[in-house]
Amino acid sequence: MCNLTGQMKLNQEFYQVPLRFDAERLHREISQFKEMDWQIHKTKIEGTQSIVLVSLGGTINDDFAISGAMQGTAFLELCPYIQQVIKAFEAPVSRSYLLRIPKCSKVLPLGDYNYHWFRHRCIYVPIVTNLGVQFSYNDRTQKIDIEAGEAWTLNHSRYHGIANTGDQDCIHLVIETKGSLALKGILESSENNPELEARQIAYNPSNSSEIPLETYCFEVLTPKEIGDLTAEILFDAEDLGMPPSQVTKLVEKIEQFRRKWKQVFVKFHHDRLGELAYQDLILEFQQQIVSDVHKWLPAGSSGSLALMVINSMLSTSQRAIAKQVPRLSWVRKKLAIKPTLRWSARYRVVEHYQQQANFKRLSNQKVQVLELFQSPITLKEIRERLIDEIAEEKLVKIVQRLLEFRLLREDFQPPHFEQPLFIVSAPRAGSTLLFETLSRFPQLWTTAKESHETIEGIPELHPAARNYISNCLTAADATSEIALTLKERFTEQLQNRQSQLFLDIPAPQRPQSIRFLEKTPKNSLRIPFLKAVFPEARFIYLYRDPKQNISSIIEGWRSRRFVAYRQVPGWPFQEWSFLLAPGWSNLEDYSIAKIATHQWKSANSYIITDLKKIPVTDWCFVRYSDLVADPKKIVSRISKFAQLDWDEQIDQMVSRSLPVSHMSVSAPSPDKWRKNVQEINQILPEVQPIMNLVERSHD
């Protein structure tokens, strides 16, 4: 029997749905699409492409239904018969798309099992097919004679894939659904009567009713489902050889997890207000249970699949998370590139070096060498002192390691920071895109990354020094000692657009004055501090429409790519993302959308207020939408404001669409915010005053 309202149980691996569609009419409808309409499929399976018909918010994305309401795309509107095909299954639709499968001898996986598939199933309607199409199930290839216009579904609770060994590409209409009683009845009729003749569904020009879409619901696993899934994990772990002593500990951890889940579920049920609490428990599940049990559960086992379901419960999509650009020091380490040593340069120990974790890792010999740098001294002088104790080659390796460990630093004179440029904005406002564009100007130096550690690595500037009240810094925080330290820390990382480090230039040849470009969203709360440290500072205020900006902050929170702090005192959850705006600690009972709104409001309010206190010649206003629409015009205006030299490299970059920022969570789109339209509509009244102020001031 089938149960399509939760985790559908199928008695067999494949079902042919007793419905038949007009293959020729379907083929004519998809023939209208051009090659440019086909996008790389969401799971990036080798060679597969898709055209999205139903998606979150009706935009081109691959987000799961847990993220928001489903809506038809512009492509679906062009396909009246496909709409009738979808309606024929009498079930609300989640995602739907056309899937083009290339001719290929090997099996291509159709997706990993996860929470989305725990709730949903796929229906496949072949439109273009051939006799070489083969499905695989649990790594077993099964030949099924599939004809165009038929409809098939399969058991998604196991690994499955498809191989197209024919001589042409195949195209399937794929419909994802939780099911319905009506669809359950259709499948049961086929199961009970294998000889049942398929019902023909012809095109009806007068049938223009809308397709049924899945009603949005933030839905998590119930305590019963958590109990059943963790029972699968426990049973398989014990059955597959986990030692009894570890099983006993696992039982305790699972019981504790079940109790906590039930407590949170009783409080929030299926409500977005509980999202952070649920996220925290899933994180604890990964740390306490997955780390202990995963090696005992082979891929494809019931316990392994149960792990995937719980792990992915709040995942918004199946795409891989884009990796952030590695730090230069990390790249050097991976490529075995050692820090450049200059025999004539003077080196000294860093402040508080004995308190650093790396100091405790040093051998006695390395400590002995390190102690010789208490006062600035050249490597040549050190070699002369140790000439009878350590070979020169060994000494060089030790000093390079001390530099890598950041226990030793070159003693240098920072350059003069002439009219440094600071991009200030709310998080996720497009500052990375603007930063990466401006960093190509020939005279600008940057640290190639945001300055979280650079600034907060100074103990007095870390929020812990203020009991984590906020990331705000004022002019009073800019003591002469801190100002010098910050300039030194920036100088250590300075690089030009050719990625040449400032300190890799011989000291006599280093420029005495440099133009500096920086962007860190937390600096929206630090304008008075930055102006005190750098009196010549100029600011570029980047403003992004709150619908787009707050939606992107929401997406960032859910991706867990932008965690700023862990285990923050006064915050009941393990992680906090983005900036600590004043009043943040009062938000524990708020949804992620409300927290994101608070961060956007605080960042923009502080920027507007603080920029009013400095000369208007020291800052300029830029709309993100204008930057994307006409990059050459906007960057040209910024270059005049900042007195930057325009050259051919800049001209070529801004004469076309700007490249996607490496910090993007998903593909850019002006309508991407519609994925979160319900949450965004609720918070718009809160941000309207700032929107009005910006419109009046910068119309």
PDB file of C-alpha atoms in Angstrom, residues 556 560-566 574-578:
ATOM      1  CA  GLY A 556      23.245  33.414   4.681  1.00  0.00           C
ATOM      2  CA  ARG A 560      25.739  28.523   8.019  1.00  0.00           C
ATOM      3  CA  ARG A 561      28.567  29.938   5.864  1.00  0.00           C
ATOM      4  CA  PHE A 562      28.710  33.233   7.712  1.00  0.00           C
ATOM      5  CA  VAL A 563      29.023  32.187  11.341  1.00  0.00           C
ATOM      6  CA  ALA A 564      30.785  35.046  13.117  1.00  0.00           C
ATOM      7  CA  TYR A 565      30.856  33.749  16.687  1.00  0.00           C
ATOM      8  CA  ARG A 566      30.263  30.492  18.501  1.00  0.00           C
ATOM      9  CA  GLN A 574      25.727  27.606  19.421  1.00  0.00           C
ATOM     10  CA  GLU A 575      26.187  30.015  16.533  1.00  0.00           C
ATOM     11  CA  TRP A 576      25.668  33.652  15.601  1.00  0.00           C
ATOM     12  CA  SER A 577      25.988  34.831  12.002  1.00  0.00           C
ATOM     13  CA  PHE A 578      27.023  38.254  10.688  1.00  0.00           C
TER      14      PHE A 578
END
